[in-house]
PDB file of C-alpha atoms and ligand atoms in Angstrom:
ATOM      1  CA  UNK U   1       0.000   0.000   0.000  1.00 97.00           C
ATOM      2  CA  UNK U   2       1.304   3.306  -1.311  1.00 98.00           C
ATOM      3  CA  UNK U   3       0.232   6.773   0.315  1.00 98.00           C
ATOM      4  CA  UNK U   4       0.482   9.920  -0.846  1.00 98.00           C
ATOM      5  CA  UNK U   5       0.141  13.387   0.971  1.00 98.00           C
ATOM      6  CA  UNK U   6      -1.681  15.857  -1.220  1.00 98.00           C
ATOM      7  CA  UNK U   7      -2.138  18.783   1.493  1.00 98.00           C
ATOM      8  CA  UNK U   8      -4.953  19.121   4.679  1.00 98.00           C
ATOM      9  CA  UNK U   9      -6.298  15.745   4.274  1.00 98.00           C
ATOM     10  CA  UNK U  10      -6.226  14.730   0.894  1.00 98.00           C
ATOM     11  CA  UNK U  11      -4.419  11.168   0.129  1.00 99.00           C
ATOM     12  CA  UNK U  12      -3.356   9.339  -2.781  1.00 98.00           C
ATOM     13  CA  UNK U  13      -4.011   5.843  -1.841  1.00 98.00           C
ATOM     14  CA  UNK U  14      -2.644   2.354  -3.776  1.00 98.00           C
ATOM     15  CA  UNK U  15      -4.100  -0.670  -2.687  1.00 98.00           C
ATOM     16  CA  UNK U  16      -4.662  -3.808  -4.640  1.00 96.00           C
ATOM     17  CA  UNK U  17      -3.766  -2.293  -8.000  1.00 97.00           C
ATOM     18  CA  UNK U  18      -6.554   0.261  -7.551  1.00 98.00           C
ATOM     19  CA  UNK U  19      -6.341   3.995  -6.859  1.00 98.00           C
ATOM     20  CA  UNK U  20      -7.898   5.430  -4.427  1.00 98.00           C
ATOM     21  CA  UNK U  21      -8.279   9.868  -3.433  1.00 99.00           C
ATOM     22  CA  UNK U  22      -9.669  11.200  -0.065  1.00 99.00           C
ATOM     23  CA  UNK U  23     -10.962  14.240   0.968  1.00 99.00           C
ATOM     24  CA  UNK U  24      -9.481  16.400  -2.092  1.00 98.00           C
ATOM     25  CA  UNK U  25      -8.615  20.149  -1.170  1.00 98.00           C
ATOM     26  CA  UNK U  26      -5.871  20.872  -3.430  1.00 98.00           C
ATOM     27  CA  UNK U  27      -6.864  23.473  -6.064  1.00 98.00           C
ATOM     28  CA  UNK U  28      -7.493  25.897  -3.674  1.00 97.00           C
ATOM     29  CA  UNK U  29      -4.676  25.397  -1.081  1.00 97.00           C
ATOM     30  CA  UNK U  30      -1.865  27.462  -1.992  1.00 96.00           C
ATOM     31  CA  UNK U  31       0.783  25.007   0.124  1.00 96.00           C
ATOM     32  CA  UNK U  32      -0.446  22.225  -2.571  1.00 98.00           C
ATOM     33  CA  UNK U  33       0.122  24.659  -5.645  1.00 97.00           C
ATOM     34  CA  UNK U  34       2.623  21.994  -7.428  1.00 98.00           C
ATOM     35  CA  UNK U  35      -0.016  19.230  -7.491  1.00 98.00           C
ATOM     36  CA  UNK U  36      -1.984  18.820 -10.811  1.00 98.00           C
ATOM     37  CA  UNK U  37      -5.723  17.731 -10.162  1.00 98.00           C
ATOM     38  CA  UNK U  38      -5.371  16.653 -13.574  1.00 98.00           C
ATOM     39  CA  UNK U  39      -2.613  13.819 -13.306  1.00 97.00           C
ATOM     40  CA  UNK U  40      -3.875  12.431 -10.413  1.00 98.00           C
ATOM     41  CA  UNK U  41      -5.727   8.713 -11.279  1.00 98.00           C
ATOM     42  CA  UNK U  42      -8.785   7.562  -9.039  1.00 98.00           C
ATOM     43  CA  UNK U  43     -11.043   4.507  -9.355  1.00 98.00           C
ATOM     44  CA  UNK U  44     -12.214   5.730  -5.832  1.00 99.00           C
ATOM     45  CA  UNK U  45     -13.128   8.918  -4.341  1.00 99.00           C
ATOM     46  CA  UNK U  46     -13.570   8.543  -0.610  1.00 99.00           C
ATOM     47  CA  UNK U  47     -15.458  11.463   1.386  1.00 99.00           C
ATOM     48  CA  UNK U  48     -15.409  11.751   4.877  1.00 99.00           C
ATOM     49  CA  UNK U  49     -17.636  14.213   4.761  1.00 98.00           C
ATOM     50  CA  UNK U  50     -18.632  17.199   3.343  1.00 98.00           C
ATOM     51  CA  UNK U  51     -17.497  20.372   3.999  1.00 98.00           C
ATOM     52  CA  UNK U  52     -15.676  22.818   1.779  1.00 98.00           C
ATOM     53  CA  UNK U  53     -12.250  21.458   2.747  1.00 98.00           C
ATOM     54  CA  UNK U  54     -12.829  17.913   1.887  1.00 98.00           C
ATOM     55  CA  UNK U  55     -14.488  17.986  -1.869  1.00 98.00           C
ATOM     56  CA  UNK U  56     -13.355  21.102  -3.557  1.00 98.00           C
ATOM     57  CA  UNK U  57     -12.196  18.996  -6.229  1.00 98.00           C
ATOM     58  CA  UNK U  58     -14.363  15.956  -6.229  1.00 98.00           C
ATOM     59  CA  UNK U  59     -16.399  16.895  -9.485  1.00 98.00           C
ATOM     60  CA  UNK U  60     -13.334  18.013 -11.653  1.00 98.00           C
ATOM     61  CA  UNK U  61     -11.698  14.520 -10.792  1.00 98.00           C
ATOM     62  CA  UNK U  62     -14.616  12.725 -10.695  1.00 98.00           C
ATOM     63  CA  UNK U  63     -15.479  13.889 -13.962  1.00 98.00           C
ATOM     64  CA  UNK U  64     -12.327  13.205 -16.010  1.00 98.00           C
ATOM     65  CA  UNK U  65     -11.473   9.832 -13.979  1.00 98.00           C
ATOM     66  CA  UNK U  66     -14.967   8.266 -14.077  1.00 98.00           C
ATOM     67  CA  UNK U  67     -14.197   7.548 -10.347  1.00 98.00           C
ATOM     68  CA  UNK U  68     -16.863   5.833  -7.717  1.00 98.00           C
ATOM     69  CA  UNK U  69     -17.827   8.368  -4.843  1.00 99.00           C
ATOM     70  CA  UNK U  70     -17.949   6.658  -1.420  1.00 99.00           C
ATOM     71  CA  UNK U  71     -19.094   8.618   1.286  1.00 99.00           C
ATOM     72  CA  UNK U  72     -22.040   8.333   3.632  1.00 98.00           C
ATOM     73  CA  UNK U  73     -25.445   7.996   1.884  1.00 98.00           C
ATOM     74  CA  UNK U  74     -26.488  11.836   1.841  1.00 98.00           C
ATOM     75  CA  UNK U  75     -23.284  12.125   0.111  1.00 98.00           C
ATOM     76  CA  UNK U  76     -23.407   9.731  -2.460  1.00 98.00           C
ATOM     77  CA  UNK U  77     -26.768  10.522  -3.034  1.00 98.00           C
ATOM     78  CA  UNK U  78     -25.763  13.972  -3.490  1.00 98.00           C
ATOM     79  CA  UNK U  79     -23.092  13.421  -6.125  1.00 98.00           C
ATOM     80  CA  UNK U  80     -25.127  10.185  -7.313  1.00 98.00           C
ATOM     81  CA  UNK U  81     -28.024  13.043  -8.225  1.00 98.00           C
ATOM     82  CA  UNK U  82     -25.504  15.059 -10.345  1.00 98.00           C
ATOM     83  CA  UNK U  83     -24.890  11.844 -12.462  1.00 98.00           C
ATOM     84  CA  UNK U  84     -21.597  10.682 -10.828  1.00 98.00           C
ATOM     85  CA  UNK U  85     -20.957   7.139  -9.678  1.00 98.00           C
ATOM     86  CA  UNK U  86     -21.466   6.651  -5.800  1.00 98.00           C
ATOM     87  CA  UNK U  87     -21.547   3.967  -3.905  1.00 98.00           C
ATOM     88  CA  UNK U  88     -23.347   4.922  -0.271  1.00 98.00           C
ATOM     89  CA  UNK U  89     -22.190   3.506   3.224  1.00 98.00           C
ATOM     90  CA  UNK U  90     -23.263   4.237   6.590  1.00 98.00           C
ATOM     91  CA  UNK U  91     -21.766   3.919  10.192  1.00 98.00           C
ATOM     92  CA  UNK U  92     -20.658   0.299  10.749  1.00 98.00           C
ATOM     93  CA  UNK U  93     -20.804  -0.968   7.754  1.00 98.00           C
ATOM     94  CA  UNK U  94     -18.477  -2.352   5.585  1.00 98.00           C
ATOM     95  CA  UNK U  95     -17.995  -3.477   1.611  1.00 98.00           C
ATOM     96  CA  UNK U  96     -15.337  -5.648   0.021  1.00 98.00           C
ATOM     97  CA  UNK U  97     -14.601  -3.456  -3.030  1.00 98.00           C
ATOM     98  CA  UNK U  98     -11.740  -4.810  -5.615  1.00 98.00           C
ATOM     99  CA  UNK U  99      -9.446  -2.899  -3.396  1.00 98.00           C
ATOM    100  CA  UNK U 100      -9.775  -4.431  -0.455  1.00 98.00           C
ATOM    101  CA  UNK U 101     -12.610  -4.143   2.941  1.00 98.00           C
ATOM    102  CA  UNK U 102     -14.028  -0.372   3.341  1.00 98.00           C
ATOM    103  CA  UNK U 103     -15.397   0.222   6.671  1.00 98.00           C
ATOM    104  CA  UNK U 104     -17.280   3.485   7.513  1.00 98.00           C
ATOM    105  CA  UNK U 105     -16.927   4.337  11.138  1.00 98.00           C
ATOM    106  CA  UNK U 106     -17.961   7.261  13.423  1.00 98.00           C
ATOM    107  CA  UNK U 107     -16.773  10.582  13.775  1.00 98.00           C
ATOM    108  CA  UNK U 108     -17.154  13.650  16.106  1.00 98.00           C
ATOM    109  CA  UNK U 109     -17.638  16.437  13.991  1.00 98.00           C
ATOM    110  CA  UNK U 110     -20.391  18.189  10.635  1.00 98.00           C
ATOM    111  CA  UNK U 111     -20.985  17.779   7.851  1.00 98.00           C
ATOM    112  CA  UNK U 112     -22.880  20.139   5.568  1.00 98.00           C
ATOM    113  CA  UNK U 113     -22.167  21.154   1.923  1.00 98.00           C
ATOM    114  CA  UNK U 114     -20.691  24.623   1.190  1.00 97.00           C
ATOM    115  CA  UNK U 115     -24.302  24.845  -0.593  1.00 95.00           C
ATOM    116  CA  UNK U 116     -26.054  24.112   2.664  1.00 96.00           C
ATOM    117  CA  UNK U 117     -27.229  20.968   1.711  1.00 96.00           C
ATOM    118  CA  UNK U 118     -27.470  18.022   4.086  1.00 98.00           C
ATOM    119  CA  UNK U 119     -24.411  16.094   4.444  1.00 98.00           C
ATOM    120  CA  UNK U 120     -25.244  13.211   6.523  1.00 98.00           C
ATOM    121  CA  UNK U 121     -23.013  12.244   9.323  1.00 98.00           C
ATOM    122  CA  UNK U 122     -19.132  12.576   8.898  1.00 98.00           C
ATOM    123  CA  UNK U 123     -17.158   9.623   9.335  1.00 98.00           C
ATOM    124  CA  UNK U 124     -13.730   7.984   9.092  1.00 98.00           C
ATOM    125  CA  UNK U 125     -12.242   4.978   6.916  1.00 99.00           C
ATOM    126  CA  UNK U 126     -11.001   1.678   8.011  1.00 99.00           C
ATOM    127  CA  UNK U 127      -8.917   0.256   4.786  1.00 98.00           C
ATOM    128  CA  UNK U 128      -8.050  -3.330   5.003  1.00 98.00           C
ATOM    129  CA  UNK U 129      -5.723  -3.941   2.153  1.00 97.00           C
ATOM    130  CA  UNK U 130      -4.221  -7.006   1.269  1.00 89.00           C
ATOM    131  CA  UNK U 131      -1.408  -6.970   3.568  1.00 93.00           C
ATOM    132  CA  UNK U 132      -2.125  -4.048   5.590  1.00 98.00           C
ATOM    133  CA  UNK U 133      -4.137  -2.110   7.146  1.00 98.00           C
ATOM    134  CA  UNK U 134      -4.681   1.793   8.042  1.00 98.00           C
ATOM    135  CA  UNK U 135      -7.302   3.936   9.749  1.00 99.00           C
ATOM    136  CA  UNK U 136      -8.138   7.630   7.626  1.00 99.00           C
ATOM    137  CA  UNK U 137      -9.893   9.266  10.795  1.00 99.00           C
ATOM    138  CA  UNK U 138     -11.398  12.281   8.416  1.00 98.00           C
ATOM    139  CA  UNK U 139     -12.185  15.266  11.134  1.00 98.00           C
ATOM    140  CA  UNK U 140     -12.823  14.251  14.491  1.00 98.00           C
ATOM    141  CA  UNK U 141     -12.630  15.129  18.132  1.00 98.00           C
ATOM    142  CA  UNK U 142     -10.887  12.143  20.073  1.00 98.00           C
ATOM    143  CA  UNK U 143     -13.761   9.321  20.809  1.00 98.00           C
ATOM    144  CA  UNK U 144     -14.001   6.483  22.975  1.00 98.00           C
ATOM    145  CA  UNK U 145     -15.619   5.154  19.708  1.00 98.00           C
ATOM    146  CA  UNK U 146     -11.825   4.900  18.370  1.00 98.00           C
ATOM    147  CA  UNK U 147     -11.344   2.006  20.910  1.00 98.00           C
ATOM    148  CA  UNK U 148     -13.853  -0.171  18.875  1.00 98.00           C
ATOM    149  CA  UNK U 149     -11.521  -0.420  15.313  1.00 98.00           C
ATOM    150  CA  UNK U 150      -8.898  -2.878  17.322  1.00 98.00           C
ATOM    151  CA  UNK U 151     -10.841  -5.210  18.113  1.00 98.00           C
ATOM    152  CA  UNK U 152     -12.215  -6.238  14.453  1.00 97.00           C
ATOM    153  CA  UNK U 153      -8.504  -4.778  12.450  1.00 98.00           C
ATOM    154  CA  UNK U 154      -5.337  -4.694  13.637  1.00 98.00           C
ATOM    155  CA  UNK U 155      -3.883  -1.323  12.032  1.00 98.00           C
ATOM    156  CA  UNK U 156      -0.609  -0.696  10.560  1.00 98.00           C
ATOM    157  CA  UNK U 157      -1.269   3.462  10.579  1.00 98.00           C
ATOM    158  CA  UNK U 158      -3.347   5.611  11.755  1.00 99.00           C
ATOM    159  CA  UNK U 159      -3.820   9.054   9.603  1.00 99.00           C
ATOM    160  CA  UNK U 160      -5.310  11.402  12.389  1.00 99.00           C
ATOM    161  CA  UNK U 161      -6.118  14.885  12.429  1.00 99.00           C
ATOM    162  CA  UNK U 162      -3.451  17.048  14.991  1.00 98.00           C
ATOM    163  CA  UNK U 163      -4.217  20.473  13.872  1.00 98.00           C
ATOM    164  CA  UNK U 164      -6.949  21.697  16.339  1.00 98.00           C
ATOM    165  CA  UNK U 165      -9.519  24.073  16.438  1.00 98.00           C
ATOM    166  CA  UNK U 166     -11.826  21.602  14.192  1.00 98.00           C
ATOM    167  CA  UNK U 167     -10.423  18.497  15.660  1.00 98.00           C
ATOM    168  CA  UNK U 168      -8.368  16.685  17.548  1.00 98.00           C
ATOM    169  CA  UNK U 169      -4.638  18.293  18.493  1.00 98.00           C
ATOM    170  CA  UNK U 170      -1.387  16.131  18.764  1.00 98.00           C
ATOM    171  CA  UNK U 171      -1.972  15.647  22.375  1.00 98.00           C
ATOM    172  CA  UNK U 172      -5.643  13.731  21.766  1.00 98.00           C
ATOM    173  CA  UNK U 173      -3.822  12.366  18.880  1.00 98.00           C
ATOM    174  CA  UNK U 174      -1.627  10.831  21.129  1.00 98.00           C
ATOM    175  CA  UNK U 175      -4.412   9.016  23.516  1.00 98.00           C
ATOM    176  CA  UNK U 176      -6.239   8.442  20.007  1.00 99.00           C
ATOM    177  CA  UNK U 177      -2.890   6.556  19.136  1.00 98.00           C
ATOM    178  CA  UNK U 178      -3.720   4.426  22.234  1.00 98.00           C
ATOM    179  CA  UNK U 179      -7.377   3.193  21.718  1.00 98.00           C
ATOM    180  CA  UNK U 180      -6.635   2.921  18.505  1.00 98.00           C
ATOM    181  CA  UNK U 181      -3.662   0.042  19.612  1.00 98.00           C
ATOM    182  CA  UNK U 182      -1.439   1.699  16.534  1.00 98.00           C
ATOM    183  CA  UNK U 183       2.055   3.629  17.318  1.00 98.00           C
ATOM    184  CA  UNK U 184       2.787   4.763  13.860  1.00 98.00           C
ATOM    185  CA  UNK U 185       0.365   7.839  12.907  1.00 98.00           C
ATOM    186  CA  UNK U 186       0.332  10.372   9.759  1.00 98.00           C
ATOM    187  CA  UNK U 187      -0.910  13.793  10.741  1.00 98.00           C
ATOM    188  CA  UNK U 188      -3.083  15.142   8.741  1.00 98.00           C
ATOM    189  CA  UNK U 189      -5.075  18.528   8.657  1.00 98.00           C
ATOM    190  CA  UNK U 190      -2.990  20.769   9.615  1.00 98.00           C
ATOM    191  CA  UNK U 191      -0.961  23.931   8.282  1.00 98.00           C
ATOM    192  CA  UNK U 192      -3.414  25.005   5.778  1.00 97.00           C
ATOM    193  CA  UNK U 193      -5.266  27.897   7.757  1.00 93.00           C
ATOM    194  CA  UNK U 194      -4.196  30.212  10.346  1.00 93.00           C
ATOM    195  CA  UNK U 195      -6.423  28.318  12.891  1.00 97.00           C
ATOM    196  CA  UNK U 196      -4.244  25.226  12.353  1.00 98.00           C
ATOM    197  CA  UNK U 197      -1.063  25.728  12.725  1.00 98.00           C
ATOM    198  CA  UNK U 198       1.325  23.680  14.387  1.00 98.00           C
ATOM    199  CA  UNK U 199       5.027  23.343  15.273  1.00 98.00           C
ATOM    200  CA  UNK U 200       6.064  20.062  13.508  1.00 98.00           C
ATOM    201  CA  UNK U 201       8.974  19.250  15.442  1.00 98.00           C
ATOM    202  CA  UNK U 202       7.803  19.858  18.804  1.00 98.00           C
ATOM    203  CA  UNK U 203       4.459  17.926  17.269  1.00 98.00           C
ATOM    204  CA  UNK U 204       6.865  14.830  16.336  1.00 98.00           C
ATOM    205  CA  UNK U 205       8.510  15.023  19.679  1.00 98.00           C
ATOM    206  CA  UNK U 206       5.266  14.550  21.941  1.00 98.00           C
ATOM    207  CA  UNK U 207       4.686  11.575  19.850  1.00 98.00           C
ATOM    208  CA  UNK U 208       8.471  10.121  20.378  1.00 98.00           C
ATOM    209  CA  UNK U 209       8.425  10.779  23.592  1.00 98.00           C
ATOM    210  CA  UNK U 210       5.175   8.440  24.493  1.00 98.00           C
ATOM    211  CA  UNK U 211       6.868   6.002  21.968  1.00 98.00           C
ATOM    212  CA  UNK U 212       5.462   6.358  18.825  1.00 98.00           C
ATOM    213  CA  UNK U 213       6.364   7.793  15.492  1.00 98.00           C
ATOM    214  CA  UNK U 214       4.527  11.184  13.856  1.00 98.00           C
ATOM    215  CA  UNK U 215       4.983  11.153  10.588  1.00 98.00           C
ATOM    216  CA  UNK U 216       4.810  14.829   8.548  1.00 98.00           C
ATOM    217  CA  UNK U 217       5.301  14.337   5.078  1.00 98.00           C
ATOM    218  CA  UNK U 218       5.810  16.868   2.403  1.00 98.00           C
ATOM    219  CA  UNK U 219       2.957  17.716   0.043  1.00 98.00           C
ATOM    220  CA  UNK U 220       3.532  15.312  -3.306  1.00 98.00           C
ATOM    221  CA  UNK U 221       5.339  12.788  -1.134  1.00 98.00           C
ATOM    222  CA  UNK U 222       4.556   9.427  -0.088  1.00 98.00           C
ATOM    223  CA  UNK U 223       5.186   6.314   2.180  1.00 98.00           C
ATOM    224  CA  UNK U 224       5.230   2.839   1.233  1.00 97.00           C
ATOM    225  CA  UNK U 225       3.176   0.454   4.195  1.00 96.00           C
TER     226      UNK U 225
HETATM  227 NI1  LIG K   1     -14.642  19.487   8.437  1.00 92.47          NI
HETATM  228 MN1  LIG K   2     -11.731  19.954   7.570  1.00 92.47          MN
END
């Protein structure tokens, strides 16, 4: 499994030959300015849900790439309505796509369109790939809900939120890193806005210091799991 940071909390993602975009916010973010919408390939478009920061560029990938759009039902059905393929989930359930398993599990957060239209419930990914395994939180405030993904998937990374105001910051991150039983963590959502700002190293630190690894990558790069 290949992943790729495309700025805030849009990933590349390859898993079983497929490939796979989350959450993209790259247009508009002047950090990601040397990433082309247009050369990035998707069979899959996963939404965590749906605000402004999550699906700027949904439709102009969507509509050159043919992609599927999985997201929570409102979603889907939302995009499904505008003629684009969706495929809609809901909390707890799960779908074995050509990919691998796709879980959709809780998060503590909104979800509305920048239109104002109803955007369901937001929510996080559980990937199981063939050989491994990784947890895409989306935005979330920490949750005793996070202890519940160990005990059906045994995670290989956890891609969490650290930039607070919205969500979680590194230091619920860390206790997130603990109920979700998984040491090495990609932050996510952070940087992009004045409200979310952090200081990387002393972010990685925290992390080393309670044992575990905080990985910041640079927009465009990726890690291999
Ligand atoms: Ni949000
Ligand atoms: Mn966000």
């Amino acid at each position: 499994m290949k992943i790729t940071f495309y700025g805030h909390a849009s990933l590349g993602i390859e898993v079983g030959g497929k490939n796979i975009i989350v959450d993209p916010y790259i247009s508009a973010n002047p950090n990601a300015a040397h990433i082309d919408i247009d050369s990035l390939k998707a069979d899959y478009i996963l939404l965590t849900h749906a605000h402004g920061d999550h699906i700027l560029d949904v439709e102009a990938i969507a509509k050159r790439t043919n992609a599927v759009i999985v997201s929570n039902a409102e979603i889907a059905g939302y995009y499904g309505a505008k003629g684009f393929q969706s495929h809609p989930m809901n909390h707890g359930g799960s779908w074995n796509f050509d990919f691998g398993k796709l879980k959709y599990v809780n998060a503590i957060h909104s979800s509305s369109f920048p239109d104002g239209s109803y955007g369901g419930n937001p929510g996080g990914f559980v990937i199981e790939g063939e050989h491994k395994n990784i947890y895409i939180a989306g935005d979330t405030a920490l949750t005793m809900d996070m202890k519940l993904i160990p005990m059906r998937t045994k995670l290989d990374l956890a891609i969490l939120p650290i930039g607070d105001n919205f969500t979680m910051d590194v230091e619920d991150a860390i206790i997130a890193s603990d109920f979700l039983d998984c040491d090495k963590i990609l932050g996510y959502h952070y940087d992009t806005f004045g409200y979310i700002e952090i200081d990387h190293k002393e972010s990685i630190r925290k992390f080393f210091n309670k044992g575990k690894d905080l990985m910041l990558l640079e927009i465009g790069s990726s890690i291999d799991l």
